[in-house]
PDB file of C-alpha atoms and ligand atoms in Angstrom:
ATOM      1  CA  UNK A   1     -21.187  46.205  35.978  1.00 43.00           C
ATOM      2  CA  UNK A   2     -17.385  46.299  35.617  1.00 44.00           C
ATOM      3  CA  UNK A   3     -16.286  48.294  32.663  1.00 44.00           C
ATOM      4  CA  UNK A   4     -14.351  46.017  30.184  1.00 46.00           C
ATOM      5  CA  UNK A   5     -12.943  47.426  26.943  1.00 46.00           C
ATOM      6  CA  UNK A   6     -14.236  45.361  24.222  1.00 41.00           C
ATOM      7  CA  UNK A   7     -11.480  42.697  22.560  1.00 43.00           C
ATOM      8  CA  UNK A   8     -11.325  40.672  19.648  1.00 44.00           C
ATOM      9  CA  UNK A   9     -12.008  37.159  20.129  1.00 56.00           C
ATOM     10  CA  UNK A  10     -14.268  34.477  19.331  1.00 68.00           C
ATOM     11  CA  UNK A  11     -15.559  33.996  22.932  1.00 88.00           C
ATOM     12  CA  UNK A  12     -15.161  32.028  25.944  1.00 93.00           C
ATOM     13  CA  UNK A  13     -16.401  28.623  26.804  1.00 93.00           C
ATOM     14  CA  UNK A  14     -18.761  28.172  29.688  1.00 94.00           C
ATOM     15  CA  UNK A  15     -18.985  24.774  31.639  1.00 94.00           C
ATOM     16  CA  UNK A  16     -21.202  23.870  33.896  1.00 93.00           C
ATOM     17  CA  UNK A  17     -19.992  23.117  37.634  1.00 94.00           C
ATOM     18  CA  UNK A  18     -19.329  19.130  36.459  1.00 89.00           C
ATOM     19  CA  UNK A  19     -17.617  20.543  33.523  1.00 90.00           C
ATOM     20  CA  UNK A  20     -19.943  19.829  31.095  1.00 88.00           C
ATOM     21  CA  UNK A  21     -19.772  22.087  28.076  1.00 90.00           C
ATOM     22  CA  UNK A  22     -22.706  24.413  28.246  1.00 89.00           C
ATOM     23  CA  UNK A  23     -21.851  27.280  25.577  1.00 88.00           C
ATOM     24  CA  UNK A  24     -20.710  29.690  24.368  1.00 89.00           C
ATOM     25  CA  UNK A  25     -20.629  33.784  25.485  1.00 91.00           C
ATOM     26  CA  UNK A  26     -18.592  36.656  24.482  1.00 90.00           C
ATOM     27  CA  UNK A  27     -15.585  37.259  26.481  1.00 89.00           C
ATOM     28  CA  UNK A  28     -16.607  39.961  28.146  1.00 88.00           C
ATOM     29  CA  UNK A  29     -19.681  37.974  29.607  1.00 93.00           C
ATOM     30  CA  UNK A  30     -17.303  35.581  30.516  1.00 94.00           C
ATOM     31  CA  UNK A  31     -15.221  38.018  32.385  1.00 91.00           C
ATOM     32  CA  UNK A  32     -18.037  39.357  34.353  1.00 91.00           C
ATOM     33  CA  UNK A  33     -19.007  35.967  35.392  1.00 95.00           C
ATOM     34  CA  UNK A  34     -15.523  35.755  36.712  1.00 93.00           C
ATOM     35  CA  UNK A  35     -15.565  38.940  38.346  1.00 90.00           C
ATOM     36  CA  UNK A  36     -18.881  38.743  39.930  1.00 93.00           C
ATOM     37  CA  UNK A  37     -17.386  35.419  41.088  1.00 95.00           C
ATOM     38  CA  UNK A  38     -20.357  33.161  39.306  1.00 96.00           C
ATOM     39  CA  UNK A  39     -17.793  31.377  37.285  1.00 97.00           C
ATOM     40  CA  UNK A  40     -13.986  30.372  37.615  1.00 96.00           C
ATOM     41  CA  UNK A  41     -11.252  30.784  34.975  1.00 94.00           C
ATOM     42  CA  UNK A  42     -10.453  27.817  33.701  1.00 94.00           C
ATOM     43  CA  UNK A  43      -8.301  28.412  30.551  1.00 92.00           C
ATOM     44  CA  UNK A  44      -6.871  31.994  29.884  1.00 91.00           C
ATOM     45  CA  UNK A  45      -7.223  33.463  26.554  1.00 88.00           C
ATOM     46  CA  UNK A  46      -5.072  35.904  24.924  1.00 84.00           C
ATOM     47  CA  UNK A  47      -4.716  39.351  26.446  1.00 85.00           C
ATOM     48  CA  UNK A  48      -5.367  41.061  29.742  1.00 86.00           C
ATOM     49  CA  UNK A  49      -8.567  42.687  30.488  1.00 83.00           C
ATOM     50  CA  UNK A  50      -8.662  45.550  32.649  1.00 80.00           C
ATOM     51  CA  UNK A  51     -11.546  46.755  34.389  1.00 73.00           C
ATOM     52  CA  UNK A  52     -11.999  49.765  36.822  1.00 77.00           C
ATOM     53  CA  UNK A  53     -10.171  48.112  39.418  1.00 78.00           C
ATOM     54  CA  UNK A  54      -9.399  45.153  38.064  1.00 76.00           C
ATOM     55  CA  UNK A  55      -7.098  43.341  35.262  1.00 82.00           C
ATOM     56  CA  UNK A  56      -7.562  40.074  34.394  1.00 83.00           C
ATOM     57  CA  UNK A  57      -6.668  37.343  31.378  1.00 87.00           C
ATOM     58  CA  UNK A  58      -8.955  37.500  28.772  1.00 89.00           C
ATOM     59  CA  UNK A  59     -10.875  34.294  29.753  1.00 93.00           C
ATOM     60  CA  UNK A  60     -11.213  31.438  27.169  1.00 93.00           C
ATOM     61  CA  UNK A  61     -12.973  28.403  29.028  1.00 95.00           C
ATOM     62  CA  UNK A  62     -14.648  29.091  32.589  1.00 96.00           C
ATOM     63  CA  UNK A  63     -16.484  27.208  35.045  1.00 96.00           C
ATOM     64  CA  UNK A  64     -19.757  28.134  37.252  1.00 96.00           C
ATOM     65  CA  UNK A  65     -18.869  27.719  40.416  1.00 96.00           C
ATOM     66  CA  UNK A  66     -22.773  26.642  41.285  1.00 95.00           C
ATOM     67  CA  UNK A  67     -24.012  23.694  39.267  1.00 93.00           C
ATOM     68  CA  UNK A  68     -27.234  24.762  36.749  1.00 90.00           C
ATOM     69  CA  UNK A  69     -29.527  22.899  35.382  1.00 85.00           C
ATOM     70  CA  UNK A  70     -29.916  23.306  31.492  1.00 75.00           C
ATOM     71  CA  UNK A  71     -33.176  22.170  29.364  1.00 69.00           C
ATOM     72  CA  UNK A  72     -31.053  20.937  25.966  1.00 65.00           C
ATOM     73  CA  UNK A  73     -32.378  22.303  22.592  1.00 62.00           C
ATOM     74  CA  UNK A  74     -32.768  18.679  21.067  1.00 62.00           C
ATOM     75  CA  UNK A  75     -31.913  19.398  17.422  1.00 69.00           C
ATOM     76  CA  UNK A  76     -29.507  21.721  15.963  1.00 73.00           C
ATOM     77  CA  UNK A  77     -31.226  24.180  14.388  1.00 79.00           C
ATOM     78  CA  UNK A  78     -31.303  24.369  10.202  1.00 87.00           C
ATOM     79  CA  UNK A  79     -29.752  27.404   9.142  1.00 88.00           C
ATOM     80  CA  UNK A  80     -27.595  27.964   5.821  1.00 91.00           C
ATOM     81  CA  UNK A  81     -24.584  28.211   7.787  1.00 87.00           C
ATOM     82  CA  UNK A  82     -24.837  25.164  10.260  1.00 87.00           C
ATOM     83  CA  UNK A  83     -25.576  23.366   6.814  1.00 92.00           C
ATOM     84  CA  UNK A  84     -22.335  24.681   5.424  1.00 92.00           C
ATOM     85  CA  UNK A  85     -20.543  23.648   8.647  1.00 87.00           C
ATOM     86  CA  UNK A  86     -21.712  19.829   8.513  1.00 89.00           C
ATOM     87  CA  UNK A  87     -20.743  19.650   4.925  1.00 92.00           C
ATOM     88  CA  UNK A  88     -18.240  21.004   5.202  1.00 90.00           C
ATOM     89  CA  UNK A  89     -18.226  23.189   2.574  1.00 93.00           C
ATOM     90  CA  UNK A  90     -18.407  20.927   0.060  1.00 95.00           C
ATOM     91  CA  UNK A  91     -20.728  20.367  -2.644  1.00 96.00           C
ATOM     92  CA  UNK A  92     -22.495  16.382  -1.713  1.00 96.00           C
ATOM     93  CA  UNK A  93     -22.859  15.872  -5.497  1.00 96.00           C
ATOM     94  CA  UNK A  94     -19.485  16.881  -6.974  1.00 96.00           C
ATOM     95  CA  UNK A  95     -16.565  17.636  -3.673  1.00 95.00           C
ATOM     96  CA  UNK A  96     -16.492  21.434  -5.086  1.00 96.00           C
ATOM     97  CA  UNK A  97     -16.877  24.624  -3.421  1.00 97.00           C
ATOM     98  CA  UNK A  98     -20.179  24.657  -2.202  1.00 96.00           C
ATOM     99  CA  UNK A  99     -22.220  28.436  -3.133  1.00 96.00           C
ATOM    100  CA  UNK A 100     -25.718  27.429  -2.266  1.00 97.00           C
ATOM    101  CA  UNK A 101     -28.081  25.288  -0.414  1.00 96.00           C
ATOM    102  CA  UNK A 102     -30.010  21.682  -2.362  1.00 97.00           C
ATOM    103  CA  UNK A 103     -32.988  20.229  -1.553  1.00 97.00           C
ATOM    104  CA  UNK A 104     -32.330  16.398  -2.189  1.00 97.00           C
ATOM    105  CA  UNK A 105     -35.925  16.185  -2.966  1.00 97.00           C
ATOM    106  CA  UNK A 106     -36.773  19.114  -4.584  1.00 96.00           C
ATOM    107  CA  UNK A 107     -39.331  21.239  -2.539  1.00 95.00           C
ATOM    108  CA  UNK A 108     -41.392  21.803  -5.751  1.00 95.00           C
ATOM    109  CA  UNK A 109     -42.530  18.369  -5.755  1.00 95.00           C
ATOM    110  CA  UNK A 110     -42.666  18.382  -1.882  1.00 95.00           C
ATOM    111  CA  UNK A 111     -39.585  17.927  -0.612  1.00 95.00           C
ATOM    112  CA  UNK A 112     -39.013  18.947   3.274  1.00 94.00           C
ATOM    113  CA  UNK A 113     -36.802  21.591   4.309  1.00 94.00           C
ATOM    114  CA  UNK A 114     -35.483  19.524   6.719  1.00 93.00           C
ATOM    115  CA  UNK A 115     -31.299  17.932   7.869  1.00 93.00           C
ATOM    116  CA  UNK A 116     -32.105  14.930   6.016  1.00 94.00           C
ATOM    117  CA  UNK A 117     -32.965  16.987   2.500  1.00 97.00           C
ATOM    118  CA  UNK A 118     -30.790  19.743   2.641  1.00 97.00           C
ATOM    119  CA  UNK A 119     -27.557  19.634   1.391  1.00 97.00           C
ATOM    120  CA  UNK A 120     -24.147  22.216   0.296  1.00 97.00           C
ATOM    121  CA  UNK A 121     -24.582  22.330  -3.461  1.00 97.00           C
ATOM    122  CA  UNK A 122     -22.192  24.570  -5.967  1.00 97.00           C
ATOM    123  CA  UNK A 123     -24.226  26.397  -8.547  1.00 97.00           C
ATOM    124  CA  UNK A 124     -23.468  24.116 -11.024  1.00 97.00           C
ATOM    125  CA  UNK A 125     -24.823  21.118  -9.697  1.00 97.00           C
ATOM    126  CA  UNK A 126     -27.302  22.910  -8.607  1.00 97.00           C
ATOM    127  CA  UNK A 127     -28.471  24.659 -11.565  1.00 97.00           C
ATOM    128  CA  UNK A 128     -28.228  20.812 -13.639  1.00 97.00           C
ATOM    129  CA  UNK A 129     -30.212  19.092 -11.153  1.00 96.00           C
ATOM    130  CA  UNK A 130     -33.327  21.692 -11.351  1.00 94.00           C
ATOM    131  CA  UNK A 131     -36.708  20.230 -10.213  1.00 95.00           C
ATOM    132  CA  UNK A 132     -34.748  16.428 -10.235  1.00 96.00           C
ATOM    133  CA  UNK A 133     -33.905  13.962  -7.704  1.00 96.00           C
ATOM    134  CA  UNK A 134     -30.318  12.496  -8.037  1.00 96.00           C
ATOM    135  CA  UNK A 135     -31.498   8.991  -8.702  1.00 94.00           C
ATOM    136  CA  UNK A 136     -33.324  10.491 -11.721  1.00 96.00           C
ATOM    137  CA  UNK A 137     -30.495  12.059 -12.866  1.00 96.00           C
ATOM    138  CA  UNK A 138     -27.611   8.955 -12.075  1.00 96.00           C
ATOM    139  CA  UNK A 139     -26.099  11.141  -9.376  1.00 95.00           C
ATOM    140  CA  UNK A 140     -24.891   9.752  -5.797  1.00 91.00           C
ATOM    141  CA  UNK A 141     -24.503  12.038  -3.087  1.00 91.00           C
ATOM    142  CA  UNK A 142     -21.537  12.095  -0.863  1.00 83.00           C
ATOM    143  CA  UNK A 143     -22.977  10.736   1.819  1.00 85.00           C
ATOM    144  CA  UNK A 144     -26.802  10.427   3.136  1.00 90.00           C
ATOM    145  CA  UNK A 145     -27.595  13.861   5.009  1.00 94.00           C
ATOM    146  CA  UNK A 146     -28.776  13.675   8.556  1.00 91.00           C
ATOM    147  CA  UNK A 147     -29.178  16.127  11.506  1.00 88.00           C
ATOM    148  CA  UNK A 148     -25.568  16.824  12.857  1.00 84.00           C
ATOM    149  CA  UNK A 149     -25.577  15.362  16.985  1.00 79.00           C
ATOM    150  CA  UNK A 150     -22.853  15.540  19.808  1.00 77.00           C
ATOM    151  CA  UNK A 151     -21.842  17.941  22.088  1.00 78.00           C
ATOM    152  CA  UNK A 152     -19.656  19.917  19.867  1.00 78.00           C
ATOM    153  CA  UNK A 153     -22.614  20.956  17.820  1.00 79.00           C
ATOM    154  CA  UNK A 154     -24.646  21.196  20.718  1.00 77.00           C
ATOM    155  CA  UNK A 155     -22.612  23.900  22.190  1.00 81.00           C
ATOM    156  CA  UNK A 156     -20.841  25.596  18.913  1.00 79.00           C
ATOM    157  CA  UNK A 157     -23.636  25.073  16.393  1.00 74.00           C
ATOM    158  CA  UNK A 158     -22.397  26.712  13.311  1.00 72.00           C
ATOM    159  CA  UNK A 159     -19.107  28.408  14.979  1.00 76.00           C
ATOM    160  CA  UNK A 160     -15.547  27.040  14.452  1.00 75.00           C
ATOM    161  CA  UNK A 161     -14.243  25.223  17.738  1.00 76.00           C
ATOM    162  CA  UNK A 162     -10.857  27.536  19.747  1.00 83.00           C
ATOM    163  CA  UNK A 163      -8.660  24.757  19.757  1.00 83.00           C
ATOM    164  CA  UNK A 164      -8.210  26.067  23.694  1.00 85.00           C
ATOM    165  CA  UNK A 165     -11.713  24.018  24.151  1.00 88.00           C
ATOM    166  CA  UNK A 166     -10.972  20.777  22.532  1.00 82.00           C
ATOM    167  CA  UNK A 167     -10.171  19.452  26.162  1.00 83.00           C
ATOM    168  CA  UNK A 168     -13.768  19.900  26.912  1.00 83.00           C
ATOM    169  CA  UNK A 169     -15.427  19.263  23.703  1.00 81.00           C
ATOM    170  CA  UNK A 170     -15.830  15.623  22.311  1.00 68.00           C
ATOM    171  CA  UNK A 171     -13.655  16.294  18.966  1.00 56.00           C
ATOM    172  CA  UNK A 172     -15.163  13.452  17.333  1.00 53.00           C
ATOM    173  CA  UNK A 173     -18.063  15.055  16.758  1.00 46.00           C
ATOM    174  CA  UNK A 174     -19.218  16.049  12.782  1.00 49.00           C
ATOM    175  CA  UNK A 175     -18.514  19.555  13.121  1.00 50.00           C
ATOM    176  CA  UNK A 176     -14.681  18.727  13.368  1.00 48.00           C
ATOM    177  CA  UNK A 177     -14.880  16.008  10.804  1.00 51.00           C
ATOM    178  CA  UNK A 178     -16.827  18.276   8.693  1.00 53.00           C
ATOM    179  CA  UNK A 179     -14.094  21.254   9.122  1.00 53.00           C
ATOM    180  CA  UNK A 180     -11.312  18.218   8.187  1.00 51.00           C
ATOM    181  CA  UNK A 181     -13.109  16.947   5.294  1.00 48.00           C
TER     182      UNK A 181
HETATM  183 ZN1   ZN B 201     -21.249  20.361  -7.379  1.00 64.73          ZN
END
């Protein structure tokens, strides 16, 4: 295994043989793909890697050069941070600054912790709405929650897109349009 100082960065982009985003690995994985020729360079970083006997641009999108064949998680998976993302950090009752995590239907009274009952709250809103459900309060959320979808957040999941990958990421997906909200 080549030796590769570590670097800053927020990691390289694999696609598969066809192109098709796949995800993402840190850019030293990347690198060794390269090296070990398993993958091409397809975008460069920033930076030059430099390896026992070798010194190359820090990758930021490469390519397998043998086609694999992927099983696809199906749903993104619920975490505080992927719900933070597809709100974009916004609280769905009031547009604030989003500190915490809703259920729409509180769990006390069985709400699921599930995409379509989980929302970005701020405290405040939070705090007033208690064990109630917006309708029972007058509220309207923001929009109806649902599980984010697309390739973007099929790849990225909670992490911000390098704008070096927007050629190969569908930039219409929610995660952008939840970062541009
Ligand atoms: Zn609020």
């Amino acid at each position: 295994m080549p030796d590769i100082r570590p670097t800053v960065g927020s990691g390289a982009l694999v696609l598969n043989a066809t192109y098709e985003p796949l995800c993402v690995v840190s850019v030293r994985r990347a690198a060794i793909l390269v090296l070990t020729a398993k993958a091409v360079c397809v975008a460069d970083g920033d930076g030059i890697l430099h390896s026992a006997h070798d010194a190359l641009p820090v990758p930021s999108v490469v390519r397998l050069t043998r086609f694999v064949r992927v099983p696809y998680r199906t749903h993104v998976g619920l975490s505080r941070r992927a719900i933070f993302a597809r709100d974009g950090g916004r609280c769905a009752y009031c547009r604030g600054p989003a500190e915490t995590i809703d259920h729409v239907f509180p769990r006390s009274r069985g709400g699921r912790h599930a995409w379509e009952n989980v929302v970005a709250a701020c405290a405040r809103c939070n705090h007033t709405k208690g064990d109630k459900t917006p309708a029972e309060l007058g509220w309207r959320l923001h929009s109806l929650p649902a599980a984010p979808k697309g390739t973007a957040w099929r790849v990225l999941g909670h992490r911000a897109p390098d704008p070096r990958w927007a050629d190969w990421l569908d930039l219409r997906d929610p995660l952008r349009e939840a970062e541009a909200a």
